[in-house]
Coordinates of C-alpha atoms in Angstrom, one line a residue:
X1 CA 23.5 -10.5 -34.5
X2 CA 24.8 -7.7 -32.6
X3 CA 24.6 -6.7 -28.9
X4 CA 21.7 -4.7 -29.1
X5 CA 19.7 -7.3 -31.0
X6 CA 21.0 -9.9 -28.3
X7 CA 19.7 -7.3 -25.8
X8 CA 16.2 -7.1 -27.3
X9 CA 16.0 -10.7 -27.8
X10 CA 17.0 -11.6 -24.2
X11 CA 14.3 -9.3 -22.7
X12 CA 11.5 -10.6 -25.1
X13 CA 12.3 -14.0 -24.3
X14 CA 12.3 -13.3 -20.6
X15 CA 8.7 -11.6 -20.8
X16 CA 10.0 -8.0 -20.7
X17 CA 7.7 -6.9 -23.5
X18 CA 7.8 -3.0 -22.5
X19 CA 10.3 -0.4 -22.4
X20 CA 10.0 3.0 -21.4
X21 CA 12.5 5.1 -23.3
X22 CA 14.3 8.5 -23.4
X23 CA 17.4 7.4 -25.7
X24 CA 20.2 9.6 -26.9
X25 CA 23.3 9.1 -29.2
X26 CA 25.0 6.1 -27.2
X27 CA 21.7 3.9 -27.5
X28 CA 20.8 4.4 -31.2
X29 CA 21.7 1.2 -32.1
X30 CA 19.4 -0.4 -29.2
X31 CA 16.8 1.9 -31.0
X32 CA 17.4 0.2 -34.4
X33 CA 17.2 -3.2 -32.7
X34 CA 13.5 -2.5 -31.4
X35 CA 12.8 -1.9 -34.8
X36 CA 14.3 -4.9 -36.2
X37 CA 13.4 -7.4 -33.4
X38 CA 9.9 -8.1 -32.3
X39 CA 8.7 -8.7 -29.0
X40 CA 9.1 -5.3 -27.0
X41 CA 6.9 -2.4 -27.6
X42 CA 8.5 0.6 -26.9
X43 CA 7.0 3.6 -25.2
X44 CA 8.6 7.4 -25.6
X45 CA 8.9 9.2 -22.6
X46 CA 9.8 13.3 -23.3
X47 CA 11.8 13.1 -19.5
X48 CA 13.5 10.2 -18.3
X49 CA 11.8 10.4 -14.7
X50 CA 8.8 9.9 -16.9
X51 CA 10.1 6.7 -18.2
X52 CA 11.0 5.3 -14.9
X53 CA 7.6 6.3 -13.2
X54 CA 6.0 4.7 -16.2
X55 CA 7.9 1.8 -15.5
X56 CA 6.8 1.7 -11.6
X57 CA 3.1 2.1 -12.6
X58 CA 3.5 -0.9 -15.3
X59 CA 5.2 -3.4 -12.8
X60 CA 2.6 -2.5 -10.3
X61 CA -0.2 -3.7 -12.1
X62 CA 1.5 -6.3 -14.4
X63 CA 3.2 -8.0 -11.8
X64 CA 6.4 -8.3 -14.0
X65 CA 9.1 -5.8 -15.1
X66 CA 9.4 -3.4 -17.6
X67 CA 12.6 -2.3 -19.2
X68 CA 13.7 1.6 -19.3
X69 CA 16.2 3.4 -21.3
X70 CA 18.1 6.4 -20.4
X71 CA 21.3 7.9 -22.1
X72 CA 24.5 8.2 -19.9
X73 CA 24.7 9.4 -16.3
X74 CA 23.0 12.9 -17.3
X75 CA 19.8 11.0 -18.1
X76 CA 20.0 8.3 -15.4
X77 CA 19.9 11.1 -12.9
X78 CA 17.3 12.9 -14.5
X79 CA 15.2 9.6 -13.7
X80 CA 16.5 8.8 -10.2
X81 CA 13.6 10.6 -8.2
X82 CA 11.0 7.8 -9.6
X83 CA 13.6 5.0 -9.1
X84 CA 13.5 5.9 -5.7
X85 CA 9.8 5.7 -5.5
X86 CA 9.9 2.5 -7.3
X87 CA 12.5 1.1 -4.7
X88 CA 10.2 1.9 -1.9
X89 CA 7.5 0.4 -3.8
X90 CA 9.5 -2.9 -4.0
X91 CA 8.9 -2.9 -7.7
X92 CA 10.7 -5.1 -10.4
X93 CA 12.5 -2.8 -13.0
X94 CA 15.2 -3.4 -15.5
X95 CA 17.0 0.0 -16.2
X96 CA 19.2 0.0 -19.4
X97 CA 21.9 2.9 -19.2
X98 CA 23.9 3.8 -22.4
X99 CA 27.2 4.7 -22.0
X100 CA 30.4 6.2 -24.4
X101 CA 32.0 3.3 -26.0
X102 CA 34.4 1.8 -24.2
X103 CA 37.5 3.2 -26.2
X104 CA 35.7 6.5 -25.7
X105 CA 36.1 6.7 -22.1
X106 CA 39.8 7.5 -21.9
X107 CA 39.0 11.1 -23.1
X108 CA 37.1 13.6 -21.2
X109 CA 34.3 14.3 -23.6
X110 CA 31.3 16.7 -22.3
X111 CA 28.9 14.0 -21.5
X112 CA 31.5 11.5 -19.7
X113 CA 30.2 10.6 -16.1
X114 CA 30.9 8.0 -13.7
X115 CA 27.6 6.0 -14.5
X116 CA 28.4 3.1 -12.1
X117 CA 28.6 5.5 -9.0
X118 CA 25.5 7.1 -10.0
X119 CA 23.4 4.1 -10.7
X120 CA 24.7 2.0 -7.3
X121 CA 22.8 3.8 -4.9
X122 CA 19.4 3.0 -6.4
X123 CA 20.4 -0.2 -7.4
X124 CA 19.9 -3.7 -6.3
X125 CA 21.8 -5.3 -9.0
X126 CA 24.2 -3.3 -10.9
X127 CA 26.1 -4.8 -14.1
X128 CA 28.1 -3.8 -17.2
X129 CA 28.8 -5.5 -20.4
X130 CA 31.9 -4.4 -22.1
X131 CA 31.3 -6.8 -25.2
X132 CA 29.0 -7.6 -27.6
X133 CA 29.2 -11.3 -26.2
X134 CA 28.3 -10.3 -22.4
X135 CA 25.4 -8.2 -23.2
X136 CA 22.8 -11.0 -23.6
X137 CA 23.9 -12.9 -20.4
X138 CA 24.1 -9.8 -18.3
X139 CA 20.4 -8.6 -19.4
X140 CA 19.3 -12.0 -18.4
X141 CA 21.1 -11.2 -15.0
X142 CA 19.6 -8.0 -14.8
X143 CA 16.1 -9.6 -15.2
X144 CA 16.6 -12.3 -12.9
X145 CA 17.5 -9.7 -10.3
X146 CA 14.7 -7.9 -10.9
X147 CA 12.4 -11.0 -10.2
X148 CA 13.8 -11.7 -7.0
X149 CA 10.8 -11.1 -4.1
X150 CA 9.4 -8.5 -3.7
X151 CA 10.9 -6.7 -6.4
X152 CA 14.3 -5.3 -7.2
X153 CA 15.8 -2.7 -9.1
X154 CA 18.4 -3.9 -11.8
X155 CA 20.5 -1.4 -13.8
X156 CA 22.7 -2.5 -16.8
X157 CA 25.1 -0.2 -18.4
X158 CA 25.5 -0.5 -21.9
X159 CA 28.6 0.9 -23.9
X160 CA 27.7 2.2 -27.3
X161 CA 30.4 -0.3 -28.8
X162 CA 29.2 -3.5 -27.3
X163 CA 25.6 -2.6 -28.6
X164 CA 27.0 -2.2 -32.3
X165 CA 29.4 -4.9 -32.3
X166 CA 28.7 -8.1 -33.7
X167 CA 29.1 -11.4 -31.6
X168 CA 25.8 -11.1 -29.4
X169 CA 24.2 -14.1 -27.7
X170 CA 20.6 -14.6 -26.4
X171 CA 20.9 -14.8 -22.6
X172 CA 18.5 -17.6 -20.5
X173 CA 16.7 -16.1 -17.5
X174 CA 16.5 -19.1 -15.0
X175 CA 13.3 -19.6 -13.3
X176 CA 12.4 -17.5 -10.4
X177 CA 12.9 -18.5 -7.1
X178 CA 9.4 -19.1 -5.2
X179 CA 8.8 -16.6 -2.3
X180 CA 10.4 -17.8 1.0
X181 CA 8.0 -19.9 3.3
X182 CA 7.7 -18.6 6.7
X183 CA 8.9 -20.9 9.6
X184 CA 6.6 -22.4 12.4
X185 CA 8.2 -20.0 15.1
X186 CA 6.9 -16.7 13.2
X187 CA 3.1 -18.5 13.0
X188 CA 3.5 -19.3 16.6
X189 CA 4.9 -16.2 18.0
X190 CA 2.3 -14.2 15.9
X191 CA -0.7 -16.0 16.9
X192 CA 0.7 -15.5 20.7
X193 CA 0.9 -11.9 20.2
X194 CA -2.8 -11.8 18.5
X195 CA -4.0 -13.5 21.5
X196 CA -2.7 -11.0 23.9
X197 CA -4.8 -8.4 22.6
X198 CA -4.2 -4.6 21.8
X199 CA -2.9 -5.5 18.6
X200 CA -2.7 -4.1 15.1
X201 CA -1.9 -6.3 11.7
X202 CA -0.1 -3.9 9.6
X203 CA -0.2 -5.0 6.0
X204 CA 1.9 -3.7 3.3
X205 CA 2.9 -5.0 -0.4
X206 CA 1.3 -7.8 -1.7
X207 CA -0.5 -8.4 1.4
X208 CA -3.0 -5.8 0.3
X209 CA -4.2 -7.8 -2.8
X210 CA -7.7 -9.0 -2.2
X211 CA -7.5 -12.7 -1.0
X212 CA -4.7 -12.2 2.0
X213 CA -6.3 -8.7 3.0
X214 CA -9.6 -10.8 3.4
X215 CA -7.6 -13.8 5.4
X216 CA -5.8 -10.9 7.5
X217 CA -8.8 -9.3 8.1
X218 CA -10.7 -12.5 9.2
X219 CA -7.7 -13.1 11.8
X220 CA -7.9 -9.5 13.1
X221 CA -11.7 -9.8 13.7
X222 CA -11.6 -13.3 15.0
X223 CA -9.0 -12.4 17.7
X224 CA -10.6 -8.9 18.5
X225 CA -7.6 -7.1 16.9
X226 CA -7.4 -4.3 14.5
X227 CA -5.9 -4.5 11.1
X228 CA -4.4 -1.3 8.3
X229 CA -2.6 -0.8 5.5
X230 CA 0.8 1.0 6.0
X231 CA -0.3 4.2 4.0
X232 CA 2.4 4.5 1.5
X233 CA 1.4 1.3 -0.6
X234 CA 1.8 0.2 -3.9
X235 CA -1.4 -1.3 -4.7
X236 CA -4.4 -2.0 -3.0
X237 CA -7.3 -4.1 -4.0
X238 CA -10.2 -2.4 -2.4
X239 CA -13.8 -1.5 -3.1
X240 CA -17.5 -3.6 -3.3
X241 CA -16.9 -7.1 -2.9
X242 CA -13.5 -6.8 -0.9
X243 CA -12.8 -6.1 2.7
X244 CA -11.9 -2.6 3.7
X245 CA -8.9 -2.1 4.9
X246 CA -8.3 1.3 6.6
X247 CA -5.0 3.1 6.1
X248 CA -2.6 4.0 8.9
X249 CA -2.5 8.2 8.7
X250 CA 1.1 9.4 7.3
X251 CA 0.6 12.9 9.5
X252 CA 2.5 12.4 12.7
X253 CA -0.7 13.5 15.2
X254 CA -3.3 11.7 13.4
X255 CA -0.8 8.4 13.2
X256 CA 0.2 8.6 16.8
X257 CA -3.6 8.8 17.9
X258 CA -4.3 6.1 15.9
X259 CA -1.9 3.7 17.2
X260 CA -2.6 5.0 21.2
X261 CA -2.8 1.8 23.3
X262 CA -1.5 -0.6 20.6
X263 CA 0.7 -3.0 22.5
X264 CA 2.0 -5.1 19.6
X265 CA 2.3 -4.4 15.6
X266 CA 2.4 -7.4 13.6
X267 CA 4.2 -6.7 10.4
X268 CA 3.0 -8.5 7.2
X269 CA 5.4 -7.0 4.5
X270 CA 5.5 -3.5 6.2
X271 CA 7.5 -1.6 8.4
X272 CA 7.7 0.0 11.6
X273 CA 5.6 2.8 10.9
X274 CA 7.8 6.4 10.9
X275 CA 7.2 9.9 10.3
X276 CA 8.2 11.5 7.0
X277 CA 10.2 14.2 8.7
X278 CA 11.4 14.7 12.1
X279 CA 9.7 17.8 13.7
X280 CA 10.4 19.6 16.9
X281 CA 8.6 18.2 19.9
X282 CA 7.3 15.3 18.1
X283 CA 8.2 11.6 17.7
X284 CA 9.8 10.0 14.6
X285 CA 8.1 6.6 15.5
X286 CA 4.3 6.7 15.7
X287 CA 3.8 3.7 17.8
X288 CA 4.1 3.8 21.7
X289 CA 7.3 3.4 22.9
X290 CA 6.7 0.4 24.7
X291 CA 4.9 -1.3 21.5
X292 CA 6.7 -4.6 20.6
X293 CA 7.0 -5.3 16.7
X294 CA 6.4 -8.9 15.6
X295 CA 7.2 -9.9 12.1
X296 CA 5.0 -12.6 10.7
X297 CA 6.5 -12.3 6.8
X298 CA 8.7 -9.8 4.7
X299 CA 8.0 -9.0 1.1
X300 CA 10.2 -11.6 0.2
X301 CA 8.0 -14.2 2.2
X302 CA 4.9 -16.0 0.9
X303 CA 2.6 -13.6 2.6
X304 CA -0.5 -15.1 1.6
X305 CA 0.8 -18.7 2.8
X306 CA 2.0 -17.4 6.2
X307 CA -1.7 -15.7 6.5
X308 CA -3.3 -18.9 5.6
X309 CA -1.2 -20.8 8.2
X310 CA -1.7 -18.2 10.8
X311 CA -5.4 -18.4 10.4
X312 CA -5.4 -22.2 10.7
X313 CA -3.3 -22.0 13.8
X314 CA -5.8 -19.8 15.1
X315 CA -8.7 -21.7 14.2
X316 CA -10.2 -18.9 12.0
X317 CA -11.5 -19.1 8.3
X318 CA -12.1 -16.3 5.8
X319 CA -15.7 -17.1 5.0
X320 CA -16.4 -13.6 3.0
X321 CA -18.8 -12.3 5.7
X322 CA -16.3 -9.4 5.8
X323 CA -16.7 -8.4 2.4
X324 CA -18.4 -4.9 1.9
X325 CA -21.3 -4.1 -0.5
X326 CA -21.4 -1.5 -2.8
X327 CA -22.7 1.9 -1.1
X328 CA -25.5 3.7 -3.1
X329 CA -23.6 7.0 -3.4
X330 CA -25.1 10.0 -5.2
X331 CA -22.6 12.8 -6.7
X332 CA -22.1 15.7 -4.7
X333 CA -23.5 18.9 -5.7
X334 CA -22.9 22.9 -4.9
X335 CA -19.7 24.7 -4.5
X336 CA -16.6 22.7 -5.4
X337 CA -14.9 21.2 -2.3
X338 CA -12.4 18.4 -1.7
X339 CA -15.0 16.3 0.0
X340 CA -17.6 16.8 -2.8
X341 CA -15.0 15.5 -5.4
X342 CA -14.2 12.7 -3.5
X343 CA -18.0 11.8 -3.1
X344 CA -18.6 12.3 -7.1
X345 CA -15.7 10.0 -7.9
X346 CA -17.0 7.3 -5.4
X347 CA -20.5 7.5 -7.0
X348 CA -19.2 7.7 -10.7
X349 CA -15.9 5.7 -11.2
X350 CA -16.6 2.6 -13.1
X351 CA -16.0 -1.1 -12.0
X352 CA -12.4 -2.0 -11.9
X353 CA -11.0 1.2 -12.4
X354 CA -7.0 1.6 -11.6
X355 CA -6.9 4.9 -9.1
X356 CA -3.5 6.4 -9.1
X357 CA -3.4 9.0 -6.1
X358 CA -0.5 12.0 -6.3
X359 CA -3.3 14.4 -5.2
X360 CA -1.1 14.8 -1.8
X361 CA -3.2 17.1 0.4
X362 CA -6.1 17.9 -1.9
X363 CA -6.6 14.0 -2.2
X364 CA -6.9 13.0 1.5
X365 CA -10.8 12.6 1.4
X366 CA -10.8 10.2 -1.4
X367 CA -9.5 7.0 0.2
X368 CA -12.4 6.9 2.8
X369 CA -14.8 8.1 0.0
X370 CA -14.1 5.1 -2.0
X371 CA -14.2 2.7 0.8
X372 CA -17.4 0.9 -0.5
X373 CA -17.4 2.3 -4.2
X374 CA -17.0 -0.1 -7.3
X375 CA -14.1 -2.5 -6.8
X376 CA -11.0 -0.9 -7.8
X377 CA -7.0 -0.8 -7.5
X378 CA -5.4 2.1 -5.4
X379 CA -1.9 3.1 -6.4
X380 CA 0.0 5.7 -4.1
X381 CA 3.2 7.7 -3.7
X382 CA 5.5 5.2 -2.1
X383 CA 8.8 7.0 -1.6
X384 CA 7.7 10.5 -1.4
X385 CA 9.6 11.8 -4.1
X386 CA 6.8 14.2 -6.1
X387 CA 6.5 13.8 -9.8
X388 CA 5.2 10.4 -10.3
X389 CA 1.6 10.5 -10.7
X390 CA 1.2 11.1 -14.4
X391 CA 4.0 8.7 -15.5
X392 CA 2.4 6.2 -13.1
X393 CA -0.7 6.5 -14.7
X394 CA 0.7 6.1 -18.1
X395 CA 2.5 2.9 -17.1
X396 CA -0.8 1.3 -15.2
X397 CA -2.6 2.0 -18.7
X398 CA -0.1 0.1 -20.9
X399 CA -0.2 -2.7 -18.3
X400 CA -3.9 -2.9 -18.3
X401 CA -5.5 -1.5 -21.7
X402 CA -9.0 -3.0 -20.8
X403 CA -9.2 -0.9 -17.5
X404 CA -9.9 2.8 -17.2
X405 CA -7.2 4.4 -15.6
X406 CA -8.2 7.6 -13.2
X407 CA -5.4 9.7 -12.0
X408 CA -5.9 12.0 -9.1
X409 CA -2.9 14.9 -9.5
X410 CA -1.9 17.7 -7.5
X411 CA -1.0 20.6 -9.7
X412 CA 2.6 21.4 -8.3
X413 CA 3.7 17.6 -8.2
X414 CA 2.4 17.3 -11.8
X415 CA 4.4 20.3 -13.1
X416 CA 7.2 17.7 -12.4
X417 CA 6.5 15.8 -14.9
X418 CA 4.0 17.3 -17.2
X419 CA 5.5 16.0 -20.5
X420 CA 3.9 12.6 -19.7
X421 CA 0.6 13.9 -21.0
X422 CA 2.3 13.8 -24.4
X423 CA 2.9 10.1 -23.7
X424 CA -0.9 9.7 -22.5
X425 CA -1.9 11.5 -26.0
X426 CA 0.8 9.5 -28.3
X427 CA -0.1 6.0 -27.1
X428 CA -4.0 6.7 -26.7
X429 CA -3.9 5.7 -23.2
X430 CA -7.2 5.5 -21.6
X431 CA -6.6 7.7 -18.7
X432 CA -9.0 10.3 -17.2
X433 CA -6.6 13.1 -14.9
X434 CA -8.2 15.2 -12.5
X435 CA -5.7 18.1 -11.6
X436 CA -6.3 19.9 -8.3
X437 CA -5.4 23.3 -9.5
X438 CA -4.7 25.1 -6.0
X439 CA -1.5 26.9 -7.6
X440 CA 0.2 26.4 -4.3
X441 CA 2.5 23.5 -2.5
X442 CA -0.3 22.9 -0.1
X443 CA 1.7 20.4 1.8
X444 CA 4.4 22.6 2.4
X445 CA 2.5 25.3 3.9
X446 CA 1.5 22.6 6.7
X447 CA 5.1 21.8 6.8
X448 CA 5.6 25.3 8.1
X449 CA 3.0 24.9 10.8
X450 CA 4.6 21.5 11.6
X451 CA 7.9 23.3 12.4
X452 CA 6.1 26.0 14.4
X453 CA 5.7 28.9 11.8
X454 CA 2.0 29.7 11.9
X455 CA 2.1 33.2 10.1
X456 CA 4.9 33.2 7.0
X457 CA 5.8 36.2 5.4
X458 CA 5.8 37.2 1.9
X459 CA 9.0 35.7 0.5
X460 CA 8.0 32.4 2.6
X461 CA 4.5 32.4 0.8
X462 CA 6.1 32.8 -2.6
X463 CA 8.4 29.9 -2.3
X464 CA 5.1 28.1 -1.7
X465 CA 2.8 29.5 -4.3
X466 CA 2.6 29.5 -8.1
X467 CA -0.4 31.7 -8.7
X468 CA 1.4 34.8 -10.4
X469 CA 0.6 33.9 -13.3
X470 CA -1.7 31.0 -12.7
X471 CA -1.1 27.4 -14.7
X472 CA -3.5 27.2 -17.2
X473 CA -3.7 23.4 -16.9
X474 CA -6.4 23.1 -20.0
X475 CA -3.9 25.0 -22.1
X476 CA -1.0 22.6 -21.2
X477 CA -3.0 19.4 -21.8
X478 CA -4.5 20.5 -25.1
X479 CA -0.9 21.6 -26.0
X480 CA 0.1 17.9 -25.5
X481 CA -2.8 16.6 -27.4
X482 CA -5.1 15.8 -24.5
X483 CA -8.6 17.0 -24.5
X484 CA -9.3 19.2 -21.3
X485 CA -11.7 21.4 -19.5
X486 CA -11.9 23.6 -16.5
X487 CA -14.8 22.9 -14.1
X488 CA -15.8 25.5 -11.2
X489 CA -18.9 23.7 -9.7
X490 CA -19.6 20.1 -8.6
X491 CA -22.5 20.0 -11.2
X492 CA -19.7 20.9 -14.0
X493 CA -17.1 18.3 -12.0
X494 CA -19.9 15.5 -12.4
X495 CA -20.5 16.1 -16.0
X496 CA -16.7 16.1 -16.9
X497 CA -16.1 12.8 -15.0
X498 CA -19.0 11.2 -16.4
X499 CA -17.9 12.3 -20.1
X500 CA -14.6 11.1 -19.0
X501 CA -15.1 7.6 -17.6
X502 CA -17.7 6.9 -20.7
X503 CA -15.3 7.4 -23.3
X504 CA -11.7 6.0 -24.4
X505 CA -8.5 7.7 -24.6
X506 CA -6.8 10.4 -22.6
X507 CA -8.9 13.4 -20.8
X508 CA -8.0 16.0 -18.2
X509 CA -10.3 17.7 -15.9
X510 CA -8.7 21.0 -14.1
X511 CA -10.7 21.3 -10.8
X512 CA -10.5 25.2 -10.1
X513 CA -9.8 25.3 -6.1

């Protein structure tokens, strides 16, 4: 057994059964091992950022890591924007990074780089296997590190000769330690803060799954306080039959207004809410200056257990009375509007869909509109690095092949990883992509206003628009093998949406805004 075979066998033994890959010369023995050793599905991405974005979407839905395979330091750096998003999402991920053979590194070859230096800032765990015998045990370490709650990025550098040489051994991943149990002091302090009133319970991470969110909502209602999601959440279980958790706005003005008068923010898998960027004359922190923060549980803790114990301490029981019924929503009609698209989506999306949202400014009405829609999971952009939507949807679809994935995609950010449409088609993934085609970076136009520029000139507008020429999304999608159509009215959108959710496989709707 060579090192590459030991790696694949170790991953499969550990339950890492999917690898999103964009390989190169140094990784060919790993690619060959995937052919010889059963147990790991390999999914090709045509860009490294597509591989890491897909691994993020997969892990958010599967609750276990996928592997990625990238080529040398150059391939790794192409992938890092979506590794950043995954790190912010607290996603478990195992990145396999090929490198030159150990004896070749002494030469200044064209693709030589300091892979460790490039990988370290984005990695919670970083290792290197310089011999075939080290590959399996190091891979086991990487998987174990990725599984540390709430989820970590593990990066393993694999030199080519460690991959092709004989002498590989299969590594064993130890049982993952359970999430930490919150101490009684945290329960007592949180209960006291909630009794004082004017508090907000701010949920993040796995606290936004249906069961713990319901307990948190009962606690908030029973103490006369409020509840919210932090606004950049990896996954929220929501819709009919679940409690409705509003999101804290991510724009500074609305967020500051939403938190006006709040005395205490109780953090449950979340962090103090902060602005994406500094703006002249605006605060960085959203909460009032005299607001105090009380941490009930971090993402590394057993948040569900902490919430149940807090409810017991307060004498509160989640009895199902806060779950919302499905609303009777009719599709919108007439001219295309962002609100109409959100309304029709809420009316027509199927049960248990996975809603991936990288619509940025255009998608803002969707979250509120789908509050009482069919039960679904909502995946959003966590780290602010655009270009995650198309691969995130791919990973979610691989993780949950029996569920419809609906992607809300801004056109500008979609162009960053548009190659992922090919993966949608190649793997026949059940994804309906809705592209909001306004031919502009609309969010940046808002940012100009935020820094006091209300009347930008021609050069500034040219940096924020791509309508000359306009992008033909239907042509692009068809070129990658995805059926597509362009709609210009709500009636056209409704018909395309009905068709897209009723059939299996990939499809795309270009919404002409």
